[in-house]
Tab-separated table of N, CA and C in Angstrom:
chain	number	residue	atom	x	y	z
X	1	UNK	N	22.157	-18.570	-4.709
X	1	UNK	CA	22.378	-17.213	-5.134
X	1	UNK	C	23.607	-16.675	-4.419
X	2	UNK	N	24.433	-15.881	-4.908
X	2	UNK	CA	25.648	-15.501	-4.729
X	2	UNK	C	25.255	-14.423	-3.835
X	3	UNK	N	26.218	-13.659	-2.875
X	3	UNK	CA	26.016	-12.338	-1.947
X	3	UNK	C	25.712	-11.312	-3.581
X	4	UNK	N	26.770	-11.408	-3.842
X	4	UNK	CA	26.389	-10.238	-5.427
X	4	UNK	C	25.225	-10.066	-5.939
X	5	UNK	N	24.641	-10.610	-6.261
X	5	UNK	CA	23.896	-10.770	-6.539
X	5	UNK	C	22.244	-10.475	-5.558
X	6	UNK	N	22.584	-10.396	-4.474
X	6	UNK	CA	21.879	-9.912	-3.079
X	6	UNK	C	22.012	-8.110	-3.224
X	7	UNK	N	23.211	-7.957	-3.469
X	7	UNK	CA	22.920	-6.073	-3.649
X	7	UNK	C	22.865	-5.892	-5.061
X	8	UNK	N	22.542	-6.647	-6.280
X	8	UNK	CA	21.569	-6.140	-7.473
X	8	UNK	C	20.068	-6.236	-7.126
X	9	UNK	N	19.380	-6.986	-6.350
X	9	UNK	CA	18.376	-7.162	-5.577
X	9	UNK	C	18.073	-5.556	-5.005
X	10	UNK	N	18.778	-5.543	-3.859
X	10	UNK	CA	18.366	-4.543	-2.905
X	10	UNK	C	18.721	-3.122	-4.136
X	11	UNK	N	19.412	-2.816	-4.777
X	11	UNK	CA	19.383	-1.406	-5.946
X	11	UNK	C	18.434	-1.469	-6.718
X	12	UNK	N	18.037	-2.823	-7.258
X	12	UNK	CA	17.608	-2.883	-8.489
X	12	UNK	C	15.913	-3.498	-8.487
X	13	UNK	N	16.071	-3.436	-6.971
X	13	UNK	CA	14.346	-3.971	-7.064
X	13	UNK	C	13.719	-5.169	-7.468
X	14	UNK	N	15.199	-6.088	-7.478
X	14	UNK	CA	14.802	-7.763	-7.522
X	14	UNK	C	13.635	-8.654	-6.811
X	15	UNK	N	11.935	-9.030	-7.198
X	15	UNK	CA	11.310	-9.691	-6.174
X	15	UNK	C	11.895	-10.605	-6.249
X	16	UNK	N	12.860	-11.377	-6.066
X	16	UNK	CA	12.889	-12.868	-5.428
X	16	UNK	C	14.090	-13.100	-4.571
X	17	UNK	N	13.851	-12.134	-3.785
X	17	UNK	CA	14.493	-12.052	-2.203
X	17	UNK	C	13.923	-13.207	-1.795
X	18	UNK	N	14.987	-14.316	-1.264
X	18	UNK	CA	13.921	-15.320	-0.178
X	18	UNK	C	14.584	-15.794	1.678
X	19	UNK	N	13.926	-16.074	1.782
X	19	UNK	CA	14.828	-16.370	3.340
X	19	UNK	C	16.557	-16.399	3.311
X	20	UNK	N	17.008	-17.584	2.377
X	20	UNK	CA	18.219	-17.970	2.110
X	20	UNK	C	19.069	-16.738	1.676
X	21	UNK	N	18.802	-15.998	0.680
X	21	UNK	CA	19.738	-14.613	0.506
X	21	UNK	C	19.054	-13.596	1.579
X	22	UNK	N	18.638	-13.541	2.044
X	22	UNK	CA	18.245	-12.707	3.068
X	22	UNK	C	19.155	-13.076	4.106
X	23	UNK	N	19.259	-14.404	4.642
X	23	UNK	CA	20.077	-15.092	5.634
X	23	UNK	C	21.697	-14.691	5.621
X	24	UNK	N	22.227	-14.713	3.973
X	24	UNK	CA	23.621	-14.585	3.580
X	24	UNK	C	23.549	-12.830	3.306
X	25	UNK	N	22.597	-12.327	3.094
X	25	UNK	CA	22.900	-10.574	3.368
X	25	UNK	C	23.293	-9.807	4.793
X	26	UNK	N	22.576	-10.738	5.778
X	26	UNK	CA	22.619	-10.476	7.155
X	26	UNK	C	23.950	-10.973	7.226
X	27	UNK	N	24.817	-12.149	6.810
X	27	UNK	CA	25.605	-12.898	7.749
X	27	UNK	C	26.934	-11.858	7.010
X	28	UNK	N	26.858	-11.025	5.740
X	28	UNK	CA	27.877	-10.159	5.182
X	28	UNK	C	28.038	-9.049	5.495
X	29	UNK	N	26.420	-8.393	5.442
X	29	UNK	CA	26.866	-6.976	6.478
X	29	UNK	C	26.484	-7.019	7.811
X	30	UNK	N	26.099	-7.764	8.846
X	30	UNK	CA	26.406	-7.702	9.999
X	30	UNK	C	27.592	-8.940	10.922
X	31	UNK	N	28.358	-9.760	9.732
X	31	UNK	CA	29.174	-10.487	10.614
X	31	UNK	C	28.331	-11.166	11.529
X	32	UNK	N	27.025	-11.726	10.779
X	32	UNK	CA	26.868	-12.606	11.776
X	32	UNK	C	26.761	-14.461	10.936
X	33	UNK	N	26.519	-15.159	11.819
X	33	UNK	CA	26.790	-16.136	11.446
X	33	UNK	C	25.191	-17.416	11.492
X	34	UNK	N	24.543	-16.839	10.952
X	34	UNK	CA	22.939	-17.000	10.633
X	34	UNK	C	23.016	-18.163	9.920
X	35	UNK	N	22.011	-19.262	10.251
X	35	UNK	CA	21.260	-20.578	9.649
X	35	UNK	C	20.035	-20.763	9.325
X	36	UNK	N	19.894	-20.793	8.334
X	36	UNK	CA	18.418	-21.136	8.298
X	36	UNK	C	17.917	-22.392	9.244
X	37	UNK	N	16.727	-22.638	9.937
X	37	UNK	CA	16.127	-23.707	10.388
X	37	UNK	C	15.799	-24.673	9.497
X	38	UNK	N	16.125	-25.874	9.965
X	38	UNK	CA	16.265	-26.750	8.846
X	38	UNK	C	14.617	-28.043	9.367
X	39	UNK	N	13.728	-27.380	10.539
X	39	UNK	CA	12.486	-27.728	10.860
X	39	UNK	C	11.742	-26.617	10.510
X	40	UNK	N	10.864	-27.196	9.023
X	40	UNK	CA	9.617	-26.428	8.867
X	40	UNK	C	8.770	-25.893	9.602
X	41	UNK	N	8.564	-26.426	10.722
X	41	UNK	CA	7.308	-25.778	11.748
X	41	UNK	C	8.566	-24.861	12.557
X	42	UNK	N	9.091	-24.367	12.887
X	42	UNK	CA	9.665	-24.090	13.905
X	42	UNK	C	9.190	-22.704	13.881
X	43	UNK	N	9.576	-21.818	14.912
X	43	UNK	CA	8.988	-20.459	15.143
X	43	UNK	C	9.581	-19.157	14.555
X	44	UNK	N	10.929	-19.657	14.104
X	44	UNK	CA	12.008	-18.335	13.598
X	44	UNK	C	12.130	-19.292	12.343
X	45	UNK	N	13.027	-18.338	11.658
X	45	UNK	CA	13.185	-19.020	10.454
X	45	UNK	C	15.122	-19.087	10.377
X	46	UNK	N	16.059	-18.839	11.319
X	46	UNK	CA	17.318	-19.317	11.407
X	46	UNK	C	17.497	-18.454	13.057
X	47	UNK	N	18.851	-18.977	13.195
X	47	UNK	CA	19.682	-18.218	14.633
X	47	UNK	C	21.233	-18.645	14.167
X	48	UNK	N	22.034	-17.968	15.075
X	48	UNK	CA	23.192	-18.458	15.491
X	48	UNK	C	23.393	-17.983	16.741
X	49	UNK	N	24.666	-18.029	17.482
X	49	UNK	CA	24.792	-18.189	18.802
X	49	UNK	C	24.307	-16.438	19.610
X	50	UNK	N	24.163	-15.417	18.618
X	50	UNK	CA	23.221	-14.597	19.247
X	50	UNK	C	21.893	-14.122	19.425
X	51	UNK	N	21.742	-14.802	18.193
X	51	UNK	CA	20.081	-14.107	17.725
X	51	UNK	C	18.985	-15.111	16.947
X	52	UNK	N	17.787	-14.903	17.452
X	52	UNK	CA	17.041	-15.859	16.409
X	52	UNK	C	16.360	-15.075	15.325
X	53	UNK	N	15.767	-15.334	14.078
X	53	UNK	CA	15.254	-14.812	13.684
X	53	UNK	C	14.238	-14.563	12.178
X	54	UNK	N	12.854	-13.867	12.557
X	54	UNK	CA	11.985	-14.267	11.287
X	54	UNK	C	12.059	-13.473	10.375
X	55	UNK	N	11.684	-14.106	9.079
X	55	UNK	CA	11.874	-12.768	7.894
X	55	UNK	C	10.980	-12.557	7.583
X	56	UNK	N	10.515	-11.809	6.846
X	56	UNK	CA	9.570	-11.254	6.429
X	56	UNK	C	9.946	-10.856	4.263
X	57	UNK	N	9.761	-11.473	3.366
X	57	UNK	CA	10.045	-10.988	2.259
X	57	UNK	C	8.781	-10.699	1.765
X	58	UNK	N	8.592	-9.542	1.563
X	58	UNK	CA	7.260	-8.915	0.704
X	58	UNK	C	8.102	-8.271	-0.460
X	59	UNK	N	7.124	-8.675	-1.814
X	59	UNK	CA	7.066	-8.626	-3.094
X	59	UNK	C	7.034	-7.159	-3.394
X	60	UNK	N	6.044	-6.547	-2.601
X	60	UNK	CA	6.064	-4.906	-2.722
X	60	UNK	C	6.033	-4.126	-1.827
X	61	UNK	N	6.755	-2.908	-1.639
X	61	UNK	CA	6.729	-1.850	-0.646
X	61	UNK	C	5.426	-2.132	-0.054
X	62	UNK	N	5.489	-1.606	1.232
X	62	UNK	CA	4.518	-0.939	1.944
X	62	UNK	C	5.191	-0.052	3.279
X	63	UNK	N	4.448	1.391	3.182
X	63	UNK	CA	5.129	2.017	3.710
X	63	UNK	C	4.924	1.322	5.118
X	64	UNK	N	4.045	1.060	5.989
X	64	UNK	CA	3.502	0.193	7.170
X	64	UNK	C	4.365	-1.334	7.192
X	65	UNK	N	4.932	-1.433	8.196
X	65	UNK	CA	5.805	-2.910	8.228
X	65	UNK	C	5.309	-3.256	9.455
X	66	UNK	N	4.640	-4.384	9.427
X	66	UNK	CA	3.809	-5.054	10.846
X	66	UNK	C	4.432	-6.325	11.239
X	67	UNK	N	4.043	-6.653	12.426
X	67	UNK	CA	4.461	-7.907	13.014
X	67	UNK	C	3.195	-8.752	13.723
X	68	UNK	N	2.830	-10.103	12.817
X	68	UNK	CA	1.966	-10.359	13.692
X	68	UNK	C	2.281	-10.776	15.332
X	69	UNK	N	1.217	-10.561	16.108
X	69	UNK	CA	1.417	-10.652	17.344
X	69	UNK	C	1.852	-12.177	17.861
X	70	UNK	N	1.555	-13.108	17.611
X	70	UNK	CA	1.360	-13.997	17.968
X	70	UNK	C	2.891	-14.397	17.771
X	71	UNK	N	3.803	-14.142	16.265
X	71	UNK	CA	5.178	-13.936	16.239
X	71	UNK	C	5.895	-13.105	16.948
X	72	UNK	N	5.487	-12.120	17.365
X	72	UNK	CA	6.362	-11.020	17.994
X	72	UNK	C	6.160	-12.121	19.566
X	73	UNK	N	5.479	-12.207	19.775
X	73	UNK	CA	5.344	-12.501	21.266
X	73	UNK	C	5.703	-14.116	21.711
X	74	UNK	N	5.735	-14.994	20.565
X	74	UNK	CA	6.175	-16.284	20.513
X	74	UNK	C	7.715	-16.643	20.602
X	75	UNK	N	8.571	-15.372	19.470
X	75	UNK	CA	9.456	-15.587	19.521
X	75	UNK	C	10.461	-14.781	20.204
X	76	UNK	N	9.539	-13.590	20.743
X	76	UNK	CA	10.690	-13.091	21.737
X	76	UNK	C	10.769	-13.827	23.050
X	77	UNK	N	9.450	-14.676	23.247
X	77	UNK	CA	9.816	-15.567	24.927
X	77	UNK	C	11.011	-16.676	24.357
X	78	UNK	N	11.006	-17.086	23.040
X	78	UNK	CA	11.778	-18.057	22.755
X	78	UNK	C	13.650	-17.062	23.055
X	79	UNK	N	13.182	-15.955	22.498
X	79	UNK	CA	14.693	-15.271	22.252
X	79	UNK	C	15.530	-15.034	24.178
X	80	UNK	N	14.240	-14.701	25.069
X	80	UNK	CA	14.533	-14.899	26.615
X	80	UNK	C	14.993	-16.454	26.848
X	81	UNK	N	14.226	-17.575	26.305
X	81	UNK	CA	14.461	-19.015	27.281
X	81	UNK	C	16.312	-19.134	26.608
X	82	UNK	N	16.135	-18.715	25.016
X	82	UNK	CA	17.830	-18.873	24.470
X	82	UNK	C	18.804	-18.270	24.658
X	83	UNK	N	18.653	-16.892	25.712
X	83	UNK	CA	19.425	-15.649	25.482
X	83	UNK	C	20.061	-15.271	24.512
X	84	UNK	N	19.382	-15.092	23.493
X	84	UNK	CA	19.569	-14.550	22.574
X	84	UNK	C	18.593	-13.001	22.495
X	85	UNK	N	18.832	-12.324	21.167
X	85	UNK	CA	17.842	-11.185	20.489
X	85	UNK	C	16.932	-11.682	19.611
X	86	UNK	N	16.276	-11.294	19.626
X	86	UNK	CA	14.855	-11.513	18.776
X	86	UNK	C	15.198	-10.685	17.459
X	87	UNK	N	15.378	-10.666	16.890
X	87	UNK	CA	15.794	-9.666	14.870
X	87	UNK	C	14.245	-9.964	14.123
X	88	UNK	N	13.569	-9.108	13.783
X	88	UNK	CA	12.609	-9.038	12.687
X	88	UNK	C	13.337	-8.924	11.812
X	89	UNK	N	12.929	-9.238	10.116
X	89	UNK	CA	13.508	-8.467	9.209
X	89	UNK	C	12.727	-8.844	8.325
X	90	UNK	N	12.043	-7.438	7.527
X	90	UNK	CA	11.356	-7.383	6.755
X	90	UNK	C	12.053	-6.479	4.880
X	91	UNK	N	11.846	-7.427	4.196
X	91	UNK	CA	12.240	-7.079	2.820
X	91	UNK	C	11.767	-6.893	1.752
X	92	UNK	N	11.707	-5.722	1.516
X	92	UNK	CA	10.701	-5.404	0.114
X	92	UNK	C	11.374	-4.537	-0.794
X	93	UNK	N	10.971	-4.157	-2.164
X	93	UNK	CA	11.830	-3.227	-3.190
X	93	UNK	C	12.355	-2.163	-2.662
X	94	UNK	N	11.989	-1.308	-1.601
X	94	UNK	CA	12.674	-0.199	-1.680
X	94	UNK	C	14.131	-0.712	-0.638
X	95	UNK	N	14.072	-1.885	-0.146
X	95	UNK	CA	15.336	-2.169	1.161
X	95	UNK	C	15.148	-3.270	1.948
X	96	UNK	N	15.892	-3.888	2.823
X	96	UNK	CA	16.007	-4.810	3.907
X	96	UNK	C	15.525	-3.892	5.655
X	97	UNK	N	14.988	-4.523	6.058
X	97	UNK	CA	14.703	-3.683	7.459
X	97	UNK	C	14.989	-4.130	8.430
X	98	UNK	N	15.829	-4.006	9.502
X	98	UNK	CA	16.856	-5.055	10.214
X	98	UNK	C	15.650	-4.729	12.201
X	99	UNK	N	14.741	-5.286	12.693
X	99	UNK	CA	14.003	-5.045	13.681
X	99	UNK	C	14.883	-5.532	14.577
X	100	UNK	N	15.120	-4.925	16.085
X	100	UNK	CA	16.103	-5.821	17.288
X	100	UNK	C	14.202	-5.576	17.794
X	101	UNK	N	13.511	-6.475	18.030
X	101	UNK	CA	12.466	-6.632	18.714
X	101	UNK	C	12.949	-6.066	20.548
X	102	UNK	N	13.576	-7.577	20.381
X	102	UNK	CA	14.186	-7.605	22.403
X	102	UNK	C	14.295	-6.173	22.662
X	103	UNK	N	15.540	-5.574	21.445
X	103	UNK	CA	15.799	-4.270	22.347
X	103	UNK	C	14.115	-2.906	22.016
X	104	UNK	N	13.766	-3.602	21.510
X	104	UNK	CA	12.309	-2.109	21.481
X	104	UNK	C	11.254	-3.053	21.777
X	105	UNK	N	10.845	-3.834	22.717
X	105	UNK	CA	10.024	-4.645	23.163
X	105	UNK	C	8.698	-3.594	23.387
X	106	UNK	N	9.323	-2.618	24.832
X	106	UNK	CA	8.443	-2.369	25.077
X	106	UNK	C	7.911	-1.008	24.499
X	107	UNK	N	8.943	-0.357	23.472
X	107	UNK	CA	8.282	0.715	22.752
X	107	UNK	C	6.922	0.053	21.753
X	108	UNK	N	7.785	-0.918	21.077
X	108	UNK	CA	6.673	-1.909	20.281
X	108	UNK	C	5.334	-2.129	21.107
X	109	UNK	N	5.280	-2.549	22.236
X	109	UNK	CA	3.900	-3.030	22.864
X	109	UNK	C	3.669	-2.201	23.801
X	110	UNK	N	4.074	-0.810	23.647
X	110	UNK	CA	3.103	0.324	24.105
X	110	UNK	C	2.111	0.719	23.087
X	111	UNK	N	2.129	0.662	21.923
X	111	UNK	CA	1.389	1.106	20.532
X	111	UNK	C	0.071	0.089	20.773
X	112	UNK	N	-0.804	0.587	19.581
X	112	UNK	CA	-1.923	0.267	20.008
X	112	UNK	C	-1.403	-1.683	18.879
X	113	UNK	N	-2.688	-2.094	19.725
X	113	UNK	CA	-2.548	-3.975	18.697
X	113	UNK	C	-3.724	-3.335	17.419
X	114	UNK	N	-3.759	-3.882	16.446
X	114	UNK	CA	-4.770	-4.182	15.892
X	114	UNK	C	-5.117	-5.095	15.205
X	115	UNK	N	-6.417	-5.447	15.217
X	115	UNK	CA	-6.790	-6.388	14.132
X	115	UNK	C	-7.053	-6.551	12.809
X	116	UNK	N	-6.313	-7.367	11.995
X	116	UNK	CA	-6.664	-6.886	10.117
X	116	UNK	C	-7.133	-8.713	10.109
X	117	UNK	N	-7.378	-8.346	8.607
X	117	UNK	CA	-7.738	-9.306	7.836
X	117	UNK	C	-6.801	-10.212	6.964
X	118	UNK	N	-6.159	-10.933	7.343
X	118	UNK	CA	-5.189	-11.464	6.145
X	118	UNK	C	-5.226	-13.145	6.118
X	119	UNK	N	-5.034	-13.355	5.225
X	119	UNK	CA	-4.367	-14.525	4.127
X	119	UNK	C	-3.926	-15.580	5.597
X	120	UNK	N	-4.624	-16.965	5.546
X	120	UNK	CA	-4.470	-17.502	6.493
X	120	UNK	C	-2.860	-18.187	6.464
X	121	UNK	N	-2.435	-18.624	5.964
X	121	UNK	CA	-1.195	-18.266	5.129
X	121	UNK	C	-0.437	-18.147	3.817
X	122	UNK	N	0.153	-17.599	3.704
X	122	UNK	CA	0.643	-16.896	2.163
X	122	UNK	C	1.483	-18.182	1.523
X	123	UNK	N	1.379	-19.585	2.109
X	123	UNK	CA	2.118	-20.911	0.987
X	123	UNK	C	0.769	-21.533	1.069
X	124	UNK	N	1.105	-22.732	0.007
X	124	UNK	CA	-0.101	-23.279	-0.832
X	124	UNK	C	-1.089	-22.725	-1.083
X	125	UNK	N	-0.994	-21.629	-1.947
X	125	UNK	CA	-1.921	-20.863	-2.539
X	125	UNK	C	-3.486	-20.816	-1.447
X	126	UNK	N	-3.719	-20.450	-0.266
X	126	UNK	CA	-4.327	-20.509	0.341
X	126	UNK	C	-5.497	-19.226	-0.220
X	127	UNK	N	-6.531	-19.025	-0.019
X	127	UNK	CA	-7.457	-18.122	-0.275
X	127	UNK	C	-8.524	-17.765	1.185
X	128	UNK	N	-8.133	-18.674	2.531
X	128	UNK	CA	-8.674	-18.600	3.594
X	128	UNK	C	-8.308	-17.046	3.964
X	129	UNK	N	-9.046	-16.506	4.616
X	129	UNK	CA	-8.704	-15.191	5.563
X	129	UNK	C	-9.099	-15.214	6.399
X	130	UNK	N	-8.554	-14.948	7.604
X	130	UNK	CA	-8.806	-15.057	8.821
X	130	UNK	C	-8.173	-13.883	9.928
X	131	UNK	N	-8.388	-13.129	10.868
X	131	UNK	CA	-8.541	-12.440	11.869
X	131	UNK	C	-7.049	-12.942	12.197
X	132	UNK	N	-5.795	-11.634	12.154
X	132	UNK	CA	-5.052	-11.712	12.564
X	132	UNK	C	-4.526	-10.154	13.915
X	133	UNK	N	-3.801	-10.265	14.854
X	133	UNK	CA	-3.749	-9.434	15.426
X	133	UNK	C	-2.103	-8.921	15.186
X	134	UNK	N	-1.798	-7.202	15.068
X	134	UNK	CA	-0.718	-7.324	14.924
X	134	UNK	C	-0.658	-5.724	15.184
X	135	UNK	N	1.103	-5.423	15.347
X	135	UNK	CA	1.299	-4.478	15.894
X	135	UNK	C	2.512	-3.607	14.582
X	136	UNK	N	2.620	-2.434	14.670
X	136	UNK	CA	3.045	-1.722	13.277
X	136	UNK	C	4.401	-1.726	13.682
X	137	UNK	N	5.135	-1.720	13.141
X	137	UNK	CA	6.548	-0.957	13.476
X	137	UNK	C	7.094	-0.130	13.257
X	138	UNK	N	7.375	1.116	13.722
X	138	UNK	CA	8.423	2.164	13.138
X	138	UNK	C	9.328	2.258	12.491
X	139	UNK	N	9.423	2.414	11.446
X	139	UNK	CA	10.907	2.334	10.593
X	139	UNK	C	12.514	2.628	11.015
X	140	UNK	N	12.101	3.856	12.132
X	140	UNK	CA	12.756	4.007	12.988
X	140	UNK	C	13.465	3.440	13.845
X	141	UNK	N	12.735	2.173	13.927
X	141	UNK	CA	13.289	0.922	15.476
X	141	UNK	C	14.426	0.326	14.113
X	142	UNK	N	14.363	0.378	13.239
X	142	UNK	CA	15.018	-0.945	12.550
X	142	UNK	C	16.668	-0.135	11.565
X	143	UNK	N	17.503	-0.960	11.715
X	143	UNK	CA	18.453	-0.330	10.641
X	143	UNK	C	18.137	-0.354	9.270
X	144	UNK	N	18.263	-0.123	8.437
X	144	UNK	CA	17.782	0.115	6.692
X	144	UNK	C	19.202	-0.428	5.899
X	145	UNK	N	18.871	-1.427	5.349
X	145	UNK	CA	20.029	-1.645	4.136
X	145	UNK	C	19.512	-1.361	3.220
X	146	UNK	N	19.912	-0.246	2.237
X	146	UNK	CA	18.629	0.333	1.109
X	146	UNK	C	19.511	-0.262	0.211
């Protein structure tokens, strides 16, 4: 998919945002120079020499944008051992949501944790649910590419 084609997406309410144009939206408007991970298991889903980082593409708004814990806290020790930043980024119809975790660490994990119910994971059509713990984010912490 072409960058162009990345801001008919973000206006026009395109679902099939996926890691890869998500990766090349970041690397156009922030000048950075982002890879996807090319190991399936790994903990982020790309870096380059500043930042690592996971995405998040949801199909539909929700005003609530969460982070499970176990990611927030996995990959910001990873973002300390690399010196790098930790970047959330979560994408849904109304925009892109750009999270610096590292830099709101500890606003993030002053808030309360909670526990929901979700989808043990969202590939191979899974139908398991299982007890996840996770923490909300402010819309506020994150820049907005609408």
């Amino acid at each position: 998919m072409k960058i162009g084609k990345i801001r008919v997406w973000i206006y026009g309410n395109d679902k099939n945002m996926n890691e890869q144009t998500t990766i090349e939206l970041l690397n156009e408007k922030f000048k950075t120079n982002l890879i996807l991970s090319e190991n399936q298991f790994c903990d982020y889903d790309a870096e380059d020499k500043n930042y690592i980082v996971e995405v998040k593409n949801r199909k539909e708004f929700y005003t609530d944008k969460l982070i499970e814990c176990v990611k927030l806290f996995k990959n910001y020790q990873n973002s300390q051992i690399k010196k790098k930043d930790f970047l959330y980024i979560v994408t849904d119809e109304k925009g892109v949501y750009v999270f610096n975790i590292s830099k709101n660490i500890d606003e993030i994990t002053s808030g309360k944790m909670y526990k929901t119910i979700q989808p043990e994971t969202t590939e191979f059509n899974s139908t398991k649910e299982i007890n996840k713990f996770v923490y909300f984010l402010d819309t506020k912490l994150s820049k907005q590419i609408k």
